[in-house]
Short mmCIF file of N, CA and C in Angstrom, two decimals:
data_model
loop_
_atom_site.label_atom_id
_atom_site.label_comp_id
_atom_site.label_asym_id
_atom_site.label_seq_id
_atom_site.Cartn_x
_atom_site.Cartn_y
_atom_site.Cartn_z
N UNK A 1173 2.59 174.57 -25.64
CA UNK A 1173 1.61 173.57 -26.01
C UNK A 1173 0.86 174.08 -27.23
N UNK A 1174 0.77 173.57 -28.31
CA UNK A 1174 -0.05 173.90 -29.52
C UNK A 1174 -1.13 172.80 -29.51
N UNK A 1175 -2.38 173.39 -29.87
CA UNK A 1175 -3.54 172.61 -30.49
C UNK A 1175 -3.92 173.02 -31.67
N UNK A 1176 -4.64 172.09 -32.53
CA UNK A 1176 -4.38 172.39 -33.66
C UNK A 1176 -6.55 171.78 -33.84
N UNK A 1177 -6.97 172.71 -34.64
CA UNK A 1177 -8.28 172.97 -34.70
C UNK A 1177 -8.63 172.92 -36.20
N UNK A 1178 -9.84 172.50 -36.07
CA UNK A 1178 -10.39 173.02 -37.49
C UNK A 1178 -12.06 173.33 -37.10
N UNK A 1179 -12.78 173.69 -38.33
CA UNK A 1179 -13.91 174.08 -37.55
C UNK A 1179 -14.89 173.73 -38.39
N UNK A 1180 -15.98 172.82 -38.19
CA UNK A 1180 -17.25 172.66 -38.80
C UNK A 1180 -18.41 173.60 -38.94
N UNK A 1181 -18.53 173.26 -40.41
CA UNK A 1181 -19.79 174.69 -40.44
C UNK A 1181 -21.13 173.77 -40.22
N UNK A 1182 -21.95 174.76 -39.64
CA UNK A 1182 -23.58 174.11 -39.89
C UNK A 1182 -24.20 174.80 -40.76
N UNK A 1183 -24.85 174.53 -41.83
CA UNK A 1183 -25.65 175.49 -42.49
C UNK A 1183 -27.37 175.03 -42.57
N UNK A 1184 -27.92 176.06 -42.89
CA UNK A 1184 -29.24 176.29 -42.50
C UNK A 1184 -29.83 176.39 -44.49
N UNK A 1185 -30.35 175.96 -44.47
CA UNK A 1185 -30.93 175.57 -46.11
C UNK A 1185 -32.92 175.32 -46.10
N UNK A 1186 -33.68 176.66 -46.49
CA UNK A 1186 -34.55 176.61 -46.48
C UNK A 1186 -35.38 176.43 -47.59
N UNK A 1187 -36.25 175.51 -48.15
CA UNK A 1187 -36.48 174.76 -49.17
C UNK A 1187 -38.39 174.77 -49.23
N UNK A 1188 -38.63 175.19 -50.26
CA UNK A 1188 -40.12 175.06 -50.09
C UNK A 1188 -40.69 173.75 -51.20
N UNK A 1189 -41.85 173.97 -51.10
CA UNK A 1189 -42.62 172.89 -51.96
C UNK A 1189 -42.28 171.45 -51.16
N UNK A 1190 -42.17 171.83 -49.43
CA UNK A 1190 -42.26 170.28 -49.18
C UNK A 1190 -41.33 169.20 -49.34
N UNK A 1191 -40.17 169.60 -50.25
CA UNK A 1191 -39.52 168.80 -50.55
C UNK A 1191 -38.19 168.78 -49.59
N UNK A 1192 -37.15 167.66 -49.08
CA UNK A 1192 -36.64 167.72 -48.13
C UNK A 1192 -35.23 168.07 -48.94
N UNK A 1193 -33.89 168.84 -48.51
CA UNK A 1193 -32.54 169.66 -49.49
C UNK A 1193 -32.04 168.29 -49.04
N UNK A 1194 -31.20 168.11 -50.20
CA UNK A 1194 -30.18 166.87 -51.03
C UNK A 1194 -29.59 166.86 -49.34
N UNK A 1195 -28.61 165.69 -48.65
CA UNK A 1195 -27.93 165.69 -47.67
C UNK A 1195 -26.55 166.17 -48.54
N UNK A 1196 -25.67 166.78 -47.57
CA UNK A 1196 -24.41 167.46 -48.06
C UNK A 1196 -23.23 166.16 -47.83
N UNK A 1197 -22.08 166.26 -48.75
CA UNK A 1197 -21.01 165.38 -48.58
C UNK A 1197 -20.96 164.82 -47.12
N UNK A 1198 -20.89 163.97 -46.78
CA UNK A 1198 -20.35 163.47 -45.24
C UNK A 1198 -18.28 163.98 -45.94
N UNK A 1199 -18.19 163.95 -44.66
CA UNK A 1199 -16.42 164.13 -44.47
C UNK A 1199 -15.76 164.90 -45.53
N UNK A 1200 -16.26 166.07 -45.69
CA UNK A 1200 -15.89 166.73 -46.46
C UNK A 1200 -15.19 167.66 -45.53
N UNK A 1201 -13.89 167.89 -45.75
CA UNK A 1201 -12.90 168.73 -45.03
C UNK A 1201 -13.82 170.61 -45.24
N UNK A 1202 -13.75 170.93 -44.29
CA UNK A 1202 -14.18 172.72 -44.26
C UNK A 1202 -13.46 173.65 -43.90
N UNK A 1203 -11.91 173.12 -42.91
CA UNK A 1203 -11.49 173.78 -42.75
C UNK A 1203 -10.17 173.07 -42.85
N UNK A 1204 -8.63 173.87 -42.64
CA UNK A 1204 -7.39 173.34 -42.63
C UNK A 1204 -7.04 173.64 -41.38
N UNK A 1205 -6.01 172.72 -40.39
CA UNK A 1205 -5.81 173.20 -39.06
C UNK A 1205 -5.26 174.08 -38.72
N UNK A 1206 -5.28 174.34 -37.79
CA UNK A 1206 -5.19 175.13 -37.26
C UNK A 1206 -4.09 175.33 -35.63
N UNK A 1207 -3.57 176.32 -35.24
CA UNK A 1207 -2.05 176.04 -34.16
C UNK A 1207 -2.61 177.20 -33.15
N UNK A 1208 -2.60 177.19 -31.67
CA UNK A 1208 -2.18 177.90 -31.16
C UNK A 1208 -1.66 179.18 -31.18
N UNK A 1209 -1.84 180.00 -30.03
CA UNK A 1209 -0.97 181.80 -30.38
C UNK A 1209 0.30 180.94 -29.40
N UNK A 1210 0.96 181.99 -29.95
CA UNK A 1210 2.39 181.91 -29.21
C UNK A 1210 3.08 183.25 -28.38
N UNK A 1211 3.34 182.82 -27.11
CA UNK A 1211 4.20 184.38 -26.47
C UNK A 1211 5.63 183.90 -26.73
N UNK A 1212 6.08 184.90 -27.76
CA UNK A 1212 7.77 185.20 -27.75
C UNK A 1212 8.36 185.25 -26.66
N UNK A 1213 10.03 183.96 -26.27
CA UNK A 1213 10.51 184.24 -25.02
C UNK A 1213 11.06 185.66 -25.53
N UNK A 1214 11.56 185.84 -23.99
CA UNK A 1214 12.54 187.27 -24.27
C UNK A 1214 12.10 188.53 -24.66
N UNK A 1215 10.56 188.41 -25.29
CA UNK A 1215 9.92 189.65 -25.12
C UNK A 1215 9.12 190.30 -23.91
N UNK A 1216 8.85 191.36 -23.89
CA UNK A 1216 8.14 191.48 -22.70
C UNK A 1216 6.71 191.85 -23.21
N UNK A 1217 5.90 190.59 -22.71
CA UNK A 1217 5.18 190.44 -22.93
C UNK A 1217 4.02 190.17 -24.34
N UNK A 1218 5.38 189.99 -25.40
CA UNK A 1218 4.38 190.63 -26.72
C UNK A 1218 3.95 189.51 -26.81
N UNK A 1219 2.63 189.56 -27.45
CA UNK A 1219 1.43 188.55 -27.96
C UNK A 1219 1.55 188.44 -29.20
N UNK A 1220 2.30 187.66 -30.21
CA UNK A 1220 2.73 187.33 -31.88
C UNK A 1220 1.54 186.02 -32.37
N UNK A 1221 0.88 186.34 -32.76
CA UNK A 1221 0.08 185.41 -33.79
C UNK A 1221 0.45 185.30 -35.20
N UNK A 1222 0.01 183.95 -35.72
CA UNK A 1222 0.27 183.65 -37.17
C UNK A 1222 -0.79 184.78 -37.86
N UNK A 1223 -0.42 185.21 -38.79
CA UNK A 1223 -1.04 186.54 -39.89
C UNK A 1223 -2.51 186.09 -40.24
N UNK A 1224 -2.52 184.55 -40.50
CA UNK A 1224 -3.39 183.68 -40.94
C UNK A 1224 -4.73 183.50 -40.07
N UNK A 1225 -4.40 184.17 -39.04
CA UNK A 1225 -5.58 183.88 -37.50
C UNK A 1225 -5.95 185.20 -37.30
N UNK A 1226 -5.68 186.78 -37.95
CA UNK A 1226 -6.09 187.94 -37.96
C UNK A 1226 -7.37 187.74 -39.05
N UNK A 1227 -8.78 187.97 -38.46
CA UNK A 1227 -9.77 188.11 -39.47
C UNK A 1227 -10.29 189.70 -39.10
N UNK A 1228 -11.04 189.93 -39.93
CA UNK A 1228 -11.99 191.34 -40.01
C UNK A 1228 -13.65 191.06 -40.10
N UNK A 1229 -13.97 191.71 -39.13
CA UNK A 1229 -15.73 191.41 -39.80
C UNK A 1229 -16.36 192.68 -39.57
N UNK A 1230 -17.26 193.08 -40.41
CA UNK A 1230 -17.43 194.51 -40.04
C UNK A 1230 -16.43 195.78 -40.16
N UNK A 1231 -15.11 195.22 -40.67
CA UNK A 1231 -14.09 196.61 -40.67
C UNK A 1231 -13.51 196.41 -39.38
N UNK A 1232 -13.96 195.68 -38.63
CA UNK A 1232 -13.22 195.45 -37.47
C UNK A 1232 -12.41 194.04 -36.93
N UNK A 1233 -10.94 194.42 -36.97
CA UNK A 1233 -9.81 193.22 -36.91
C UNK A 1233 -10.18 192.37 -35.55
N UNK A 1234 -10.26 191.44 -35.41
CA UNK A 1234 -10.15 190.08 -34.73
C UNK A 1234 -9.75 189.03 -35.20
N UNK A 1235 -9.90 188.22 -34.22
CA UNK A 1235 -9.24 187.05 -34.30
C UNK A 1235 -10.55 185.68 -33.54
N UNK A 1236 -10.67 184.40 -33.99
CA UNK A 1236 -11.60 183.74 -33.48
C UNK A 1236 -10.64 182.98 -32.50
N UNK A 1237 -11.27 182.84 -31.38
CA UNK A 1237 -11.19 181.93 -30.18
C UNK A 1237 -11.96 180.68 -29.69
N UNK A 1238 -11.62 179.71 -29.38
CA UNK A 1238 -12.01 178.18 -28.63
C UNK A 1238 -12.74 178.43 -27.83
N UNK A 1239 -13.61 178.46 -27.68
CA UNK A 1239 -14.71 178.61 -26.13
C UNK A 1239 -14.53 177.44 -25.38
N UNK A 1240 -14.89 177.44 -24.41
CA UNK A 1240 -15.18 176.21 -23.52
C UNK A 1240 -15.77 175.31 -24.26
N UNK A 1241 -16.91 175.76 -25.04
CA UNK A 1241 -17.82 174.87 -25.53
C UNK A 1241 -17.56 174.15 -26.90
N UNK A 1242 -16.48 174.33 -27.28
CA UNK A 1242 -15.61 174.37 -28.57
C UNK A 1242 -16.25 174.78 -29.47
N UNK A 1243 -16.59 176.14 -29.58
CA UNK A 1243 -17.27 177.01 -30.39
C UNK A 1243 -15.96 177.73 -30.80
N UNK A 1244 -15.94 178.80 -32.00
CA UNK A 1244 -15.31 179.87 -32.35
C UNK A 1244 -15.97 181.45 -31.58
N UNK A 1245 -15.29 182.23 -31.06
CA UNK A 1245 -16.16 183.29 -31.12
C UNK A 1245 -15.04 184.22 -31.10
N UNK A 1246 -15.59 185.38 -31.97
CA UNK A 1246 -14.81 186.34 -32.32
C UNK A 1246 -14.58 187.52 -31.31
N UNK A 1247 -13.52 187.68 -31.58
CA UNK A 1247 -12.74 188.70 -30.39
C UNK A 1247 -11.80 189.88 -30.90
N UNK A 1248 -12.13 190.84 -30.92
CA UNK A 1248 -11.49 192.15 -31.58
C UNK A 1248 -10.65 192.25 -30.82
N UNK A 1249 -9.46 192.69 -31.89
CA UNK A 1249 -7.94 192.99 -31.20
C UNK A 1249 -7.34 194.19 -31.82
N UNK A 1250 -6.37 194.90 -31.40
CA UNK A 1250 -5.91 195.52 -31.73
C UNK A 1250 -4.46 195.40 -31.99
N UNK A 1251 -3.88 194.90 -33.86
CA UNK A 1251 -3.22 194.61 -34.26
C UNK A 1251 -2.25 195.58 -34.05
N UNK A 1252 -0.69 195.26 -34.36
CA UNK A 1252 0.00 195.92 -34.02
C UNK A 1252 1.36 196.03 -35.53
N UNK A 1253 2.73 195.77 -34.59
CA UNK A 1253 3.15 195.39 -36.18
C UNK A 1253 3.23 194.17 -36.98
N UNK A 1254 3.74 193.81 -37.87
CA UNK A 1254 3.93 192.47 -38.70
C UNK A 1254 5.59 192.37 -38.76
N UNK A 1255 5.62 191.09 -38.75
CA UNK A 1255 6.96 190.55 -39.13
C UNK A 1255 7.02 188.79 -39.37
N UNK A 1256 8.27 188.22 -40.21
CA UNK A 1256 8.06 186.72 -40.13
C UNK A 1256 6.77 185.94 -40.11
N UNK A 1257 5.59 186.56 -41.14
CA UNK A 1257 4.16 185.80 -40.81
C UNK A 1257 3.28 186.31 -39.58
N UNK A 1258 4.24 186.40 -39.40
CA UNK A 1258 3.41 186.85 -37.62
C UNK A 1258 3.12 188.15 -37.64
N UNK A 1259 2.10 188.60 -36.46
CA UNK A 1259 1.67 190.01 -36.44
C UNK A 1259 1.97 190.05 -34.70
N UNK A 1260 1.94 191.54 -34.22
CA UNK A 1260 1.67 191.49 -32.62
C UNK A 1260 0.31 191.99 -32.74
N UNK A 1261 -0.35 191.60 -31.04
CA UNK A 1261 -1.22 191.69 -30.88
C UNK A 1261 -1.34 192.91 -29.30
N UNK A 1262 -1.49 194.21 -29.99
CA UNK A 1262 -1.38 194.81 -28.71
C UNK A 1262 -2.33 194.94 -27.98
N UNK A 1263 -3.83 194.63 -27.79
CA UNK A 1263 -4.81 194.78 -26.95
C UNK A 1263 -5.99 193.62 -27.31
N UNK A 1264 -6.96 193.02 -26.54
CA UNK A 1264 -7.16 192.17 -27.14
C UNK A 1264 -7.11 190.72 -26.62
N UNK A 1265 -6.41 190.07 -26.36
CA UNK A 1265 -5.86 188.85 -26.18
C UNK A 1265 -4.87 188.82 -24.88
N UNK A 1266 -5.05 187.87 -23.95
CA UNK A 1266 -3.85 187.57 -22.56
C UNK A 1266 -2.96 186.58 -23.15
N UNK A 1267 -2.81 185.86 -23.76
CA UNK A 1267 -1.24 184.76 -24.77
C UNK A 1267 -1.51 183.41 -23.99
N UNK A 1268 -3.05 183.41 -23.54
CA UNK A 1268 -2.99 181.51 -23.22
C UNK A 1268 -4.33 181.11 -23.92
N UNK A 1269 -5.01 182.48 -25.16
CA UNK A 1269 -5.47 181.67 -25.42
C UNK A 1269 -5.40 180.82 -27.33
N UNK A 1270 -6.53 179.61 -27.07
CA UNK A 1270 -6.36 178.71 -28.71
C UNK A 1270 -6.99 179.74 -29.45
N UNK A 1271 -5.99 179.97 -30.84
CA UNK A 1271 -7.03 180.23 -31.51
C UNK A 1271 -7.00 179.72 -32.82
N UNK A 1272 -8.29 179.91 -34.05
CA UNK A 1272 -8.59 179.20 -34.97
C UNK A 1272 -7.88 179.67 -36.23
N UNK A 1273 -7.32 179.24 -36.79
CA UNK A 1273 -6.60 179.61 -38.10
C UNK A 1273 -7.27 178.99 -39.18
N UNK A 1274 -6.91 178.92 -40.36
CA UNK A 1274 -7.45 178.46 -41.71
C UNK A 1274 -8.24 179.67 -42.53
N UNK A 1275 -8.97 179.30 -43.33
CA UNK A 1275 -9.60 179.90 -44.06
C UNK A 1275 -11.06 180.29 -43.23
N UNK A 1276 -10.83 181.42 -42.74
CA UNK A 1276 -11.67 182.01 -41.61
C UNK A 1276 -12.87 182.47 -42.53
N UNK A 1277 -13.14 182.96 -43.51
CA UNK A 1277 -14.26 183.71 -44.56
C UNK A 1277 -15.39 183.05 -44.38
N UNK A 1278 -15.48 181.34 -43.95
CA UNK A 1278 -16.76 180.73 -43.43
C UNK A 1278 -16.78 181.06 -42.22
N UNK A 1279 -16.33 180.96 -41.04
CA UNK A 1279 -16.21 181.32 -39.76
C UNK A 1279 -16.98 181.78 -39.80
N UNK A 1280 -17.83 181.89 -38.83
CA UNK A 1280 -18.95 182.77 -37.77
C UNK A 1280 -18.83 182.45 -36.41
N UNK A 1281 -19.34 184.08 -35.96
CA UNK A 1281 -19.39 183.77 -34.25
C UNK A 1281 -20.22 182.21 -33.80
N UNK A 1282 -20.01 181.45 -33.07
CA UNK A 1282 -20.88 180.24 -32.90
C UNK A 1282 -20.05 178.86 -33.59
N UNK A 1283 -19.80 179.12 -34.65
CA UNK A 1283 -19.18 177.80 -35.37
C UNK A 1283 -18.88 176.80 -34.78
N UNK A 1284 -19.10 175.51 -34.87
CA UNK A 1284 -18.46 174.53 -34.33
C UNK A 1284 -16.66 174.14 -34.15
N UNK A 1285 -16.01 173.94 -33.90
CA UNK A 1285 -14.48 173.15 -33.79
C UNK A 1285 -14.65 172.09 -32.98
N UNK A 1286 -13.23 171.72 -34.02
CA UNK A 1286 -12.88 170.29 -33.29
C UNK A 1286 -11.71 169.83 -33.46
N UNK A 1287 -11.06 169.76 -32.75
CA UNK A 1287 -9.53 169.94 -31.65
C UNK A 1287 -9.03 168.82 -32.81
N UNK A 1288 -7.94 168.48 -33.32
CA UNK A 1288 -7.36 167.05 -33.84
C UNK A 1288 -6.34 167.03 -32.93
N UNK A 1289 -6.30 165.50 -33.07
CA UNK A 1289 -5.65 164.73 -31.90
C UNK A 1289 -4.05 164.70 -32.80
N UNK A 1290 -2.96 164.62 -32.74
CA UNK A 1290 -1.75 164.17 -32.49
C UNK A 1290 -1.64 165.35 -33.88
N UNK A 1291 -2.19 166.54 -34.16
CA UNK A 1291 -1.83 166.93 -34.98
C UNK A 1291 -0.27 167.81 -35.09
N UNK A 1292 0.47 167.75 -33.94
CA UNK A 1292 1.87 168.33 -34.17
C UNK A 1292 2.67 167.22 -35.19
N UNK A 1293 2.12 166.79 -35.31
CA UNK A 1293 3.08 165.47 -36.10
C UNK A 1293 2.85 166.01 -37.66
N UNK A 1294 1.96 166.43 -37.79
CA UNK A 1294 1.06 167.17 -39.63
C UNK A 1294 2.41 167.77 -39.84
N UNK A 1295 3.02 169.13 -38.74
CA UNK A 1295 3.76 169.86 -39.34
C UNK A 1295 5.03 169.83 -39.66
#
């Protein structure tokens, strides 16, 4: 099963002299979607993510995850090797869960997502 995500930023804009900050674009795309991790059949057990869903913050490799609440929150893993785009994921992650791909550099722990509907059809 793949879901495919993207993630809304909120930003915080503090403005003096009273005056209220310009409103920002409505529907302005922030992020590109985003797929599911995948467990390789036939392996035992390995956890292969797209390369694209490995972020760093702090010097330290993770990857963002779907909360219940459809938040992002970041989750340190311990990368393994690379191959075909993909990386393994040797510690870290159990292989059922979503996680967020795209251009992660806005990402923050907290971020909003939001799931798109019939997006296997995009790819």
């Amino acid at each position: 099963m793949k879901r495919w995500l993207t993630w809304a930023g909120v930003g915080l804009l503090v403005a003096g002299c009273g005056r209220e900050p310009a409103p920002e674009a409505a529907g302005a795309p922030l992020a590109r979607p985003v797929i599911a991790l995948a467990v390789k059949p036939g392996a035992a057990q390995t956890i292969l993510i797209p390369r694209a869903a490995l972020a760093e913050r702090g010097g330290i490799p993770g990857v963002f995850v779907l909360s219940e609440t459809s938040e992002a929150r970041f989750r340190m893993v311990k990368p393994g090797r690379g191959r075909d785009g993909e990386i393994e994921i040797l510690s870290g992650l159990h292989g059922t869960e979503t996680l967020v791909l795209g251009d992660l550099r806005e990402v923050r722990d907290g971020s909003p997502v939001k799931i798109l509907e019939n997006a296997d059809k995009r790819r």
